[in-house]
Coordinates of C-alpha atoms in Angstrom, one line a residue:
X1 CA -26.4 -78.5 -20.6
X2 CA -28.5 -78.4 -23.7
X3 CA -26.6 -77.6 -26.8
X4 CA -27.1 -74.3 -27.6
X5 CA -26.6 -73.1 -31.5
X6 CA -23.4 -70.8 -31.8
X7 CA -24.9 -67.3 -31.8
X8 CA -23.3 -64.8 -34.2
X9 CA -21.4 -62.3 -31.6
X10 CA -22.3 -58.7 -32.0
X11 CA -19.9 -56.1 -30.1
X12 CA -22.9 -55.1 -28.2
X13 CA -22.3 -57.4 -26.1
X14 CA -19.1 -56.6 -24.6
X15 CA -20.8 -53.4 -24.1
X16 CA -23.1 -55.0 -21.4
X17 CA -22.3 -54.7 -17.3
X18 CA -21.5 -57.1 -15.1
X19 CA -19.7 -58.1 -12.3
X20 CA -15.7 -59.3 -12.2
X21 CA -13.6 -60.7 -9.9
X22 CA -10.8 -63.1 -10.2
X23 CA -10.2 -66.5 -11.6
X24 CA -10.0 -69.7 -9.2
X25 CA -10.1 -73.2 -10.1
X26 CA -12.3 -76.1 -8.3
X27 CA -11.1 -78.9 -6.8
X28 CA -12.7 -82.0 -5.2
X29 CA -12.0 -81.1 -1.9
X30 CA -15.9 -81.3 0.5
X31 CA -16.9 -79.3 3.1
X32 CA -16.2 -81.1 6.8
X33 CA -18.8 -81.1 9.4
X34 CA -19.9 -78.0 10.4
X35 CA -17.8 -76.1 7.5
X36 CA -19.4 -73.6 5.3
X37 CA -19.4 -74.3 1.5
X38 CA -17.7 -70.8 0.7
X39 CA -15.1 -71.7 3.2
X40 CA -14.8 -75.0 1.5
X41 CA -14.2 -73.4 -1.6
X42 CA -11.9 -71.1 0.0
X43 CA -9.3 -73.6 1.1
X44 CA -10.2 -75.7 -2.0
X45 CA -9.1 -72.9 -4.1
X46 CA -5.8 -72.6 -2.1
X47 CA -5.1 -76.2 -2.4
X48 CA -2.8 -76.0 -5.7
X49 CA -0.3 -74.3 -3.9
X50 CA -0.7 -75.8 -0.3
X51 CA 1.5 -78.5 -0.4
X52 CA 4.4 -76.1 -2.0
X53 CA 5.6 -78.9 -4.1
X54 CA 7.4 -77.4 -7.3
X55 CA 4.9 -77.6 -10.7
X56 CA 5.6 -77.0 -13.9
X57 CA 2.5 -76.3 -16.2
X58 CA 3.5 -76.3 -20.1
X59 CA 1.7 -74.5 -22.0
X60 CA 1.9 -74.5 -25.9
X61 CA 0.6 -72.2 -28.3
X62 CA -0.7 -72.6 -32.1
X63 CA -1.5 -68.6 -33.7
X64 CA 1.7 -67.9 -32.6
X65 CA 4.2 -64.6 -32.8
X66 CA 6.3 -62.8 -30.7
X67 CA 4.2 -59.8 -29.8
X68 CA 1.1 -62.1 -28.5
X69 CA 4.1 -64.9 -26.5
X70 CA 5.5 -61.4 -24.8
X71 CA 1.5 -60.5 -23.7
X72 CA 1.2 -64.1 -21.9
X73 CA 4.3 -64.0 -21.0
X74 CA 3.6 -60.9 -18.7
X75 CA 0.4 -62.7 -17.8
X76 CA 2.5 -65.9 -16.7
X77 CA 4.6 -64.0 -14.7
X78 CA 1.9 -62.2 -12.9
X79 CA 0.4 -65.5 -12.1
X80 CA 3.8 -67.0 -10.8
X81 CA 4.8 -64.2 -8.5
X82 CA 1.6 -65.0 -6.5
X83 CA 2.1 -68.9 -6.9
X84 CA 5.3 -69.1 -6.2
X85 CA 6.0 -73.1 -6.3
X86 CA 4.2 -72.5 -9.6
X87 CA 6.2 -72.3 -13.6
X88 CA 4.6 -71.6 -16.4
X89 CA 6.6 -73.0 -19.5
X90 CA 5.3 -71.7 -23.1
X91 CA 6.1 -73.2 -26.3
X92 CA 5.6 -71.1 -29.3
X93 CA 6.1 -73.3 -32.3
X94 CA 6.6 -71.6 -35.6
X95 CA 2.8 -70.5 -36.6
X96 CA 2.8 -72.6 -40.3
X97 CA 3.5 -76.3 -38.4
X98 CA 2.1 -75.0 -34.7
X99 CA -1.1 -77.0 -35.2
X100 CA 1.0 -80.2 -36.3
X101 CA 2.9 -79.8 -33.3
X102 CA 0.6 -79.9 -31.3
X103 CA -1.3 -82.7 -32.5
X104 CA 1.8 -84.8 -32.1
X105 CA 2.4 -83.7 -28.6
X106 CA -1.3 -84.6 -27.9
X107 CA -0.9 -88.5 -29.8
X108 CA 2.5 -88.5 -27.4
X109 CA 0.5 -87.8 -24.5
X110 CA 2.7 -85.8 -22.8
X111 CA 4.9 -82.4 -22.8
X112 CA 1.7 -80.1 -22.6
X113 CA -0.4 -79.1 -19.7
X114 CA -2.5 -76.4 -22.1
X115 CA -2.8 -76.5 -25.7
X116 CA -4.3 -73.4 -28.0
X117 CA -7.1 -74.9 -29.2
X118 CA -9.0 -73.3 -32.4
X119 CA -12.4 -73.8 -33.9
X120 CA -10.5 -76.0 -36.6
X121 CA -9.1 -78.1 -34.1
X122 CA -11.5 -78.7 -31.1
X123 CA -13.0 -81.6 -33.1
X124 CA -10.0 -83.7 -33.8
X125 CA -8.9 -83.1 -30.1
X126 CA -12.0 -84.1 -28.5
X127 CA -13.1 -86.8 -30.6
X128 CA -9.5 -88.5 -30.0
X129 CA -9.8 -87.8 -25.8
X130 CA -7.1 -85.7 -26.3
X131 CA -8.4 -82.5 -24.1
X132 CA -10.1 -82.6 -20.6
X133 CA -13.6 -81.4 -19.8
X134 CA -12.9 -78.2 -17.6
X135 CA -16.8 -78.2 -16.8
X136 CA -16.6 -78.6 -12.7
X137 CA -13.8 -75.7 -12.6
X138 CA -16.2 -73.1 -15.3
X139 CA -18.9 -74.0 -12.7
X140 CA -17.2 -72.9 -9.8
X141 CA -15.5 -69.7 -11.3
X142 CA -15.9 -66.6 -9.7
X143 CA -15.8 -64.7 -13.3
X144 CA -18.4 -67.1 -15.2
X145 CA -21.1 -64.5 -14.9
X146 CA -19.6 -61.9 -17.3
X147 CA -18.9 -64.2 -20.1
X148 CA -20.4 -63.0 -22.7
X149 CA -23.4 -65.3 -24.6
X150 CA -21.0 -66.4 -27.5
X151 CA -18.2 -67.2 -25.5
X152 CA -20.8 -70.2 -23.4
X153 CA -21.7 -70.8 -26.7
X154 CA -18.1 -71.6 -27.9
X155 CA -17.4 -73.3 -24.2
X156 CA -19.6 -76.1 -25.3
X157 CA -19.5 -75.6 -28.6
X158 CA -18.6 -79.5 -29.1
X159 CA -20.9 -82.4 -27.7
X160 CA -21.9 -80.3 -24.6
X161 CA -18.5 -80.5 -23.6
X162 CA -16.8 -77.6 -22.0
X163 CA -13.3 -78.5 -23.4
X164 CA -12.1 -75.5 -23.6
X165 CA -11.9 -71.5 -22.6
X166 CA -11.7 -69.2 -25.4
X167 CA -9.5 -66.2 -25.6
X168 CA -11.4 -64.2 -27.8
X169 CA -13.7 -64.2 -31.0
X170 CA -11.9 -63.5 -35.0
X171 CA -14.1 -61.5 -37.2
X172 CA -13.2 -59.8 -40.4
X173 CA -12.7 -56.9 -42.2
X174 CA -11.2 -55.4 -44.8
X175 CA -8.0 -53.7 -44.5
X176 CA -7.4 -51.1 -47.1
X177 CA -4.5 -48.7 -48.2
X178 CA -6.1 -44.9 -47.9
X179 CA -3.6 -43.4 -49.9
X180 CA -3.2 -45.2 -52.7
X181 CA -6.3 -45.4 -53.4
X182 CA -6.7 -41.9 -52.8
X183 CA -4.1 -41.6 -55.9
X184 CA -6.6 -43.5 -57.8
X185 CA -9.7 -41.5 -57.2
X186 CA -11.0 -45.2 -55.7
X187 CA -13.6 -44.8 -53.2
X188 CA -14.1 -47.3 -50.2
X189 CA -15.4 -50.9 -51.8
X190 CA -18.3 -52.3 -50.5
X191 CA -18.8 -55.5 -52.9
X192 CA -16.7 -57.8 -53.6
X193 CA -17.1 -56.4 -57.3
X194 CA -15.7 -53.3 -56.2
X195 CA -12.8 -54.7 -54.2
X196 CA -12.2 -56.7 -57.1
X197 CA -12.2 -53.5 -59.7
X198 CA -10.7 -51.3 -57.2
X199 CA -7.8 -53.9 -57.3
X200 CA -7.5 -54.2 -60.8
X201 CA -7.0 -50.4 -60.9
X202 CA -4.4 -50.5 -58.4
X203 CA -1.9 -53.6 -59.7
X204 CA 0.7 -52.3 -62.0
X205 CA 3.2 -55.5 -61.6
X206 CA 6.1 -53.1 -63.1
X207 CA 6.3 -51.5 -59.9
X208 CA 5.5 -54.3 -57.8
X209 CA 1.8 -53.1 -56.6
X210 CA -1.0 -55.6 -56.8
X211 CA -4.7 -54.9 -55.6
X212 CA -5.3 -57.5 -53.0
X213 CA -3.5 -59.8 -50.7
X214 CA -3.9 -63.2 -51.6
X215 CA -4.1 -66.7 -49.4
X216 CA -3.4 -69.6 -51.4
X217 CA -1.2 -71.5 -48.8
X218 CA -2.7 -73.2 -45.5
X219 CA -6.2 -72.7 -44.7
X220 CA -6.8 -70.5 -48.2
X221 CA -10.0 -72.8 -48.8
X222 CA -11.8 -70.6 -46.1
X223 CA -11.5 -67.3 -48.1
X224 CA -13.0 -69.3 -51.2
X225 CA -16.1 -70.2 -48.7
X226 CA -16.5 -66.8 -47.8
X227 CA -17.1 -65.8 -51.2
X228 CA -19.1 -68.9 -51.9
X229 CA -21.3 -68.2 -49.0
X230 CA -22.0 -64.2 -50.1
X231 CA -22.9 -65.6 -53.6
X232 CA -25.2 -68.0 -52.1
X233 CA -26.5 -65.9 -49.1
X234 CA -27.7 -67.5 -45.1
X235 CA -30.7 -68.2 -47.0
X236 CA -29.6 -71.5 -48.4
X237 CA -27.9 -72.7 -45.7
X238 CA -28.9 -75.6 -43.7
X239 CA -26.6 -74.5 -40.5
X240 CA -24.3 -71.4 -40.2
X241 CA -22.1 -73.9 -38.6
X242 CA -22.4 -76.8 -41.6
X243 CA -22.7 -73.8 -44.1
X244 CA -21.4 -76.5 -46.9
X245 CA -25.0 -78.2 -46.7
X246 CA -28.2 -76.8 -48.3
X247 CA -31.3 -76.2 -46.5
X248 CA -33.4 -78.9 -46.7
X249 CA -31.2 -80.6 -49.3
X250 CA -31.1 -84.1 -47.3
X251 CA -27.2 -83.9 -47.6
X252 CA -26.9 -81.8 -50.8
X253 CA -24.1 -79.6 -50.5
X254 CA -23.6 -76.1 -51.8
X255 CA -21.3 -77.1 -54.2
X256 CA -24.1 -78.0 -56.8
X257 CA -25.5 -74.4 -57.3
X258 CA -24.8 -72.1 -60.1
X259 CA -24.0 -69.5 -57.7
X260 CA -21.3 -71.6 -56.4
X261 CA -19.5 -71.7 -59.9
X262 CA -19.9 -68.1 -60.4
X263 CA -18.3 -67.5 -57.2
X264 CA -15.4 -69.8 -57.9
X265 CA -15.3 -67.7 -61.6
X266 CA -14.9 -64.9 -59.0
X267 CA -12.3 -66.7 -57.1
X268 CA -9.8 -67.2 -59.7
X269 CA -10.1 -63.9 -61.3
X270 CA -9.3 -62.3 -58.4
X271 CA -6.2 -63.8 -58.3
X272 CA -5.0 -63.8 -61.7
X273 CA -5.7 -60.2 -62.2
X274 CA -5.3 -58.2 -58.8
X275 CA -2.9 -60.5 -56.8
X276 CA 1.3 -61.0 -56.6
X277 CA 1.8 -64.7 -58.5
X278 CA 3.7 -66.2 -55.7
X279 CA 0.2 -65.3 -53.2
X280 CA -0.4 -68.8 -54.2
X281 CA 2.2 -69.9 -51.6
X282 CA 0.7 -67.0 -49.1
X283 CA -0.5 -67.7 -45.5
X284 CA -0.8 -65.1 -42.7
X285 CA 2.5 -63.9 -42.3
X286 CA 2.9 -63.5 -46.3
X287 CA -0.1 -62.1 -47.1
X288 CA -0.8 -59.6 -43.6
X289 CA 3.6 -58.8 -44.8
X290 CA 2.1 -58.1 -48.4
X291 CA 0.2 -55.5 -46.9
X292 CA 1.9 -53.6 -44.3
X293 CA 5.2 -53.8 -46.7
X294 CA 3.5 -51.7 -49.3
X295 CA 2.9 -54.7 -51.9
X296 CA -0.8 -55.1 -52.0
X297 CA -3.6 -52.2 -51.7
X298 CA -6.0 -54.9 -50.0
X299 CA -6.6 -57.2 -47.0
X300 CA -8.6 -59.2 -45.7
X301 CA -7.8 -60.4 -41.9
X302 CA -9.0 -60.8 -38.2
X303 CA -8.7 -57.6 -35.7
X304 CA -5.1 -58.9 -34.6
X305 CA -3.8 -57.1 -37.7
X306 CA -5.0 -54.0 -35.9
X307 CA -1.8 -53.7 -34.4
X308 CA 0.1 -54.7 -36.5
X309 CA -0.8 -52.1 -39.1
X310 CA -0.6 -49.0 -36.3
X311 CA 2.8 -50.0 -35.5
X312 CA 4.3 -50.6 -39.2
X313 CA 1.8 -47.8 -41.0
X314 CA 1.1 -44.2 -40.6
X315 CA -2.9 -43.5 -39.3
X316 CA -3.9 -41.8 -42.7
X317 CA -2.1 -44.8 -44.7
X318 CA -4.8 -47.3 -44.3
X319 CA -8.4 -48.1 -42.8
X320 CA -10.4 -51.1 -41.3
X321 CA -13.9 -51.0 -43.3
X322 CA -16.8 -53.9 -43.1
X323 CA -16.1 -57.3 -45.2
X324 CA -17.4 -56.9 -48.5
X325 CA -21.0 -58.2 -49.2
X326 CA -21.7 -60.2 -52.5
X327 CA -24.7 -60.4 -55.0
X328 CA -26.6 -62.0 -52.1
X329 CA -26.2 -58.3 -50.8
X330 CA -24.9 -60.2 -48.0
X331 CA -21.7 -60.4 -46.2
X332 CA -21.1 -64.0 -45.0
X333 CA -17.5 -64.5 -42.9
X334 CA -16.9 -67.0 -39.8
X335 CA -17.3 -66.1 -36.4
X336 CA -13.7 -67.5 -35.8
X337 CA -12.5 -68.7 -32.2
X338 CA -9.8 -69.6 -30.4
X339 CA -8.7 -70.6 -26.6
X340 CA -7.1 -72.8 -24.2
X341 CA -7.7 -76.7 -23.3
X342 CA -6.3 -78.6 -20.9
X343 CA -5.2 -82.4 -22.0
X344 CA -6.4 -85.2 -20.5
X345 CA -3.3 -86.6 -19.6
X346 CA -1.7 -83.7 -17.0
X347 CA -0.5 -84.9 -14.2
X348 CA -1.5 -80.8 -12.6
X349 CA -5.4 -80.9 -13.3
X350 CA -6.4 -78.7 -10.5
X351 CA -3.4 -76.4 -10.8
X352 CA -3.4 -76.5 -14.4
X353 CA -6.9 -75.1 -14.8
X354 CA -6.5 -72.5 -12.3
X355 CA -4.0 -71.0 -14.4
X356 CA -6.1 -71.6 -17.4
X357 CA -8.9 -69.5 -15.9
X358 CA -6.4 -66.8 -14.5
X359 CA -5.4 -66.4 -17.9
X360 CA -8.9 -65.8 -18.8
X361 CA -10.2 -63.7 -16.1
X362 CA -11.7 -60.5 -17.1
X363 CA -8.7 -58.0 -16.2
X364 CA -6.0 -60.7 -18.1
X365 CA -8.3 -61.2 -21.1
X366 CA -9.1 -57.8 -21.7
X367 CA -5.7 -56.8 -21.5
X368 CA -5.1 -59.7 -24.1
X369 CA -7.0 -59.1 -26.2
X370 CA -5.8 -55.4 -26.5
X371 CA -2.8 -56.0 -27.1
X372 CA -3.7 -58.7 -29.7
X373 CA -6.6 -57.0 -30.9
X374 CA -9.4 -59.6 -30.4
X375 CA -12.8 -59.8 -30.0
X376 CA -12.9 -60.4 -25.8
X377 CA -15.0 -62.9 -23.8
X378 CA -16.7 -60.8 -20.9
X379 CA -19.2 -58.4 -21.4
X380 CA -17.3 -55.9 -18.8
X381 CA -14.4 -54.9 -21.5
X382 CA -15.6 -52.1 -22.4
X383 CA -15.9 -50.9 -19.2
X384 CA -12.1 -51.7 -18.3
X385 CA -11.2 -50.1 -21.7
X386 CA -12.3 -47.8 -24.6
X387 CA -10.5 -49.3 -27.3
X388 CA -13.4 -51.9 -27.7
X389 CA -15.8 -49.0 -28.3
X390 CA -14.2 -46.3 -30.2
X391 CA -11.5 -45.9 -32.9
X392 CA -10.7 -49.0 -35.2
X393 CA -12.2 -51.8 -33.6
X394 CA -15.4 -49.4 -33.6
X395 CA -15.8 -50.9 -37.1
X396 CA -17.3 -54.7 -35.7
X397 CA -19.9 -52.5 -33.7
X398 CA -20.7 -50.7 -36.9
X399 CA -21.1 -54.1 -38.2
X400 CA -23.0 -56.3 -35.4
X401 CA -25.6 -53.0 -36.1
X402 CA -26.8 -55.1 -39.1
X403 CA -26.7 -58.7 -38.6
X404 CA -29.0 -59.1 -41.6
X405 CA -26.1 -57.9 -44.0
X406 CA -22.8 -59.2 -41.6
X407 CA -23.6 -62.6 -41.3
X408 CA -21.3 -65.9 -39.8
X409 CA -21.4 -69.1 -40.9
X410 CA -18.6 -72.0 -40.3
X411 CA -17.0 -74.8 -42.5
X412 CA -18.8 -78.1 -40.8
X413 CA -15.8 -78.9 -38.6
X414 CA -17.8 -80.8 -36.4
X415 CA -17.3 -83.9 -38.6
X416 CA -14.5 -86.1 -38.2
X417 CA -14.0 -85.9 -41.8
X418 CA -12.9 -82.5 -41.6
X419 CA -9.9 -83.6 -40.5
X420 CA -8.9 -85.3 -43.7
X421 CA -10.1 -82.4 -45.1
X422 CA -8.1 -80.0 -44.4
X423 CA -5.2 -81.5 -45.6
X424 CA -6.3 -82.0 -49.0
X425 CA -8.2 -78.9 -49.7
X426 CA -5.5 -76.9 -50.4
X427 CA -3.7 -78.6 -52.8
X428 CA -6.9 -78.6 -54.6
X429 CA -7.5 -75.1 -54.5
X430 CA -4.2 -74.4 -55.9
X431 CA -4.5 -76.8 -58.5
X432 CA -7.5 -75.2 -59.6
X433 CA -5.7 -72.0 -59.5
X434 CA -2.9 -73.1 -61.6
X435 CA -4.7 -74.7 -64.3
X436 CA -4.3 -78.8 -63.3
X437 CA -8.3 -79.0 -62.9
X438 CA -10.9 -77.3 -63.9
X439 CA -14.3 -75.6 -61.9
X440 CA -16.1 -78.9 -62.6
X441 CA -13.4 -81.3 -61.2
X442 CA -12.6 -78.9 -58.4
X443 CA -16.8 -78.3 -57.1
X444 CA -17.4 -82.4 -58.2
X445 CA -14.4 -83.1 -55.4
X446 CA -15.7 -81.1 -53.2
X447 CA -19.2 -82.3 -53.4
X448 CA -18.4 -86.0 -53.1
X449 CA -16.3 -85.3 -50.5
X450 CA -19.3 -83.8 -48.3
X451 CA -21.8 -86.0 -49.3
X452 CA -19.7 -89.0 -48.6
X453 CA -18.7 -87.7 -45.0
X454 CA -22.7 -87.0 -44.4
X455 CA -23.1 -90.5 -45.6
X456 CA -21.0 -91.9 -43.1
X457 CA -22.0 -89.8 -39.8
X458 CA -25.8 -88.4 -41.3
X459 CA -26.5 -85.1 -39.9
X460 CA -24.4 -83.1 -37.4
X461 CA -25.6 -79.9 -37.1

């Protein structure tokens, strides 16, 4: 299959028709003389069960929590009351070390069937052999035909590879508090500028209130890109999927540009002026906690928060607005993903991968994603259910209308420096934040880092 550049996904999409059915793995069984293909397939598809030997498929999970484990959970027990020689273990890791976990169960080579893989990991997973290709059991699924055009995209995102099945697409928005800023006389931001003033107005530290939720902990770097990339705008970009290079810059990255510096300006200021002091130490949890406790006015987060906020909040206490565009006039955000692989040491291929695509058949993933407010993968949800047209999540149509101004782009995680990467970039970003280097050091690192790795493996995008 050609590679196929990752398309931006727009909700229309998943308002599309098309046809459903249920998920079945392939196996390598062929057709015998004078047997039909379909009926090949047929007893093919019964094979993982046939032999009623007892199985146990391990699953382990990374974006972890106990509302989304329960929702599989259900799933897993659907699956095993119709296979019944059939267990489905899942191992939810605490979410701050779930990635690390993983990664050390995958070097192990064994105690996992399926991992969660996310667009931050595919590349070290594949590039080490750690996942299988799932290509010959897509191709013979029953349910390929309403995936939706980013979800093929995301299928082969990596070498042409189909190495994994994502369970839905993370987009964001800002999540704001209605009522406080009602008590302001605020009005909805817009900007970043106005988020930024708007939290200003809010923070009065005496009584515990800051303006915006801060990430400084794990993975904060992305929420610096963001506001690097609205500076800059899609313009300047050599890729939206190697958004730290510069159009036609031969390797030049970002980093170099004025706008860049005024954006990291940005950057700091919003934290030292609208943001608790201990947000430095902030990842999901902290900062979605900060929130929904009644700490911060501001957030910025994928739809999963959705739910979170309607259970812990009152309907007129907050609202789910577009991500703030910057002096580009754009809004520039990743397209975030997330799915299942299966590793390339199973000893339950065929079984393993029919369970993978049972869990991301149209009825399961739609009820997933529901329930963990994600952006689905087949282009029949809204037909199965209203919530992805209407109400909150009615906010990403809102925004798909105007894919000029709501734009993706992607860190270039399709380098096998970004690997190394990742575990150094936030310590710099917090040193930066606390003083230890300045703009300078901080965008010169940053720099050499990405002109080095393009060095060493050219162009990738």
């Amino acid at each position: 299959m050609k590679k196929r550049r990752l398309a931006a996904l727009t909700m229309a999409a998943v308002m599309l028709t098309g046809c459903g059915g249920g998920g079945t793995a392939e196996t390598t069984a062929a057709p015998a003389a004078g047997e039909t293909k379909a009926a090949a397939e047929t007893e093919a598809a019964a094979a993982p069960e046939a032999s009623g030997e007892a199985i146990t498929i391990t699953m382990v999970e990374s974006l972890t929590s106990p509302e989304r484990t329960a929702v599989i959970r259900e799933i897993a027990d659907k699956y095993q009351a119709d296979h019944p020689n059939v267990t489905i273990d899942i191992i939810s890791p605490p979410l701050e070390n779930a990635d690390a976990k993983i990664t050390q169960m995958l070097m192990n080579g064994s105690g996992a069937d399926i991992v969660e893989v996310r667009d931050s990991t595919i590349t070290q997973y594949a590039t080490n052999g750690w996942i299988a290709d799932l290509g010959k059991y897509i191709d013979a699924w029953d349910e390929k035909a309403t995936l939706t055009e980013s979800a093929n995209e995301v299928i082969y995102y990596y070498q042409d590879t189909a190495y994994m099945v994502p369970y839905g697409f993370y987009q964001r928005g800002l999540f704001y508090r209605t009522d406080w800023f009602e008590e302001k006389g605020l009005k909805q931001p817009e900007t970043w500028q106005e988020l930024y003033d708007s939290g200003v107005a809010v923070t009065d530290p005496a009584n515990s209130r800051y303006g915006y939720s801060f990430r400084g902990a794990t993975n904060g770097y992305q929420y610096a890109d963001t506001i690097y990339w609205s500076w800059i705008g899609m313009d300047k970009l050599a890729d939206p999927n190697a958004a730290y290079f510069l159009k036609d810059g031969n390797g030049a990255t970002i980093f170099t540009l004025p706008e860049a510096k005024e954006a990291l300006h940005f950057y700091k200021d919003l934290f030292k002026n609208a943001c608790p002091p201990d947000s430095i130490a902030w990842g999901f949890s902290e900062m979605v906690q900060g929130f929904v406790g009644g700490t911060t006015s501001m957030l910025i987060q994928d739809p999963e928060v959705i739910a979170t906020c309607s259970a812990d909040m009152q309907d007129d206490q907050w609202a789910l607005v577009p991500f703030p565009k910057g002096p580009s006039g754009q809004a520039v955000f990743p397209n975030g993903f997330a799915g299942w692989g299966m590793t390339s040491f199973t000893e339950h291929p065929d079984e393993t991968a029919d369970f993978l695509l049972y869990l991301s058949n149209s009825e399961n993933n739609t009820y997933f994603a529901k329930n963990y407010s994600t952006i689905p993968i087949h282009n029949n949800a809204a037909e199965k259910d209203t919530y992805f047209s209407e109400g909150r999540f009615a906010m990403y149509m809102d925004m798909a209308k105007e894919p000029d101004v709501y734009c993706h782009a992607a860190y270039p995680q399709m380098y096998e420096a970004f690997a190394t990467y990742k575990t150094e970039v936030d310590t710099m970003y917090q040193k930066y934040l606390t003083d230890e280097i300045t703009d300078d050091e901080l965008l010169t690192w940053l720099d050499e880092f990405w002109t080095k790795a393009y060095a060493d493996e050219g162009q990738k995008w």
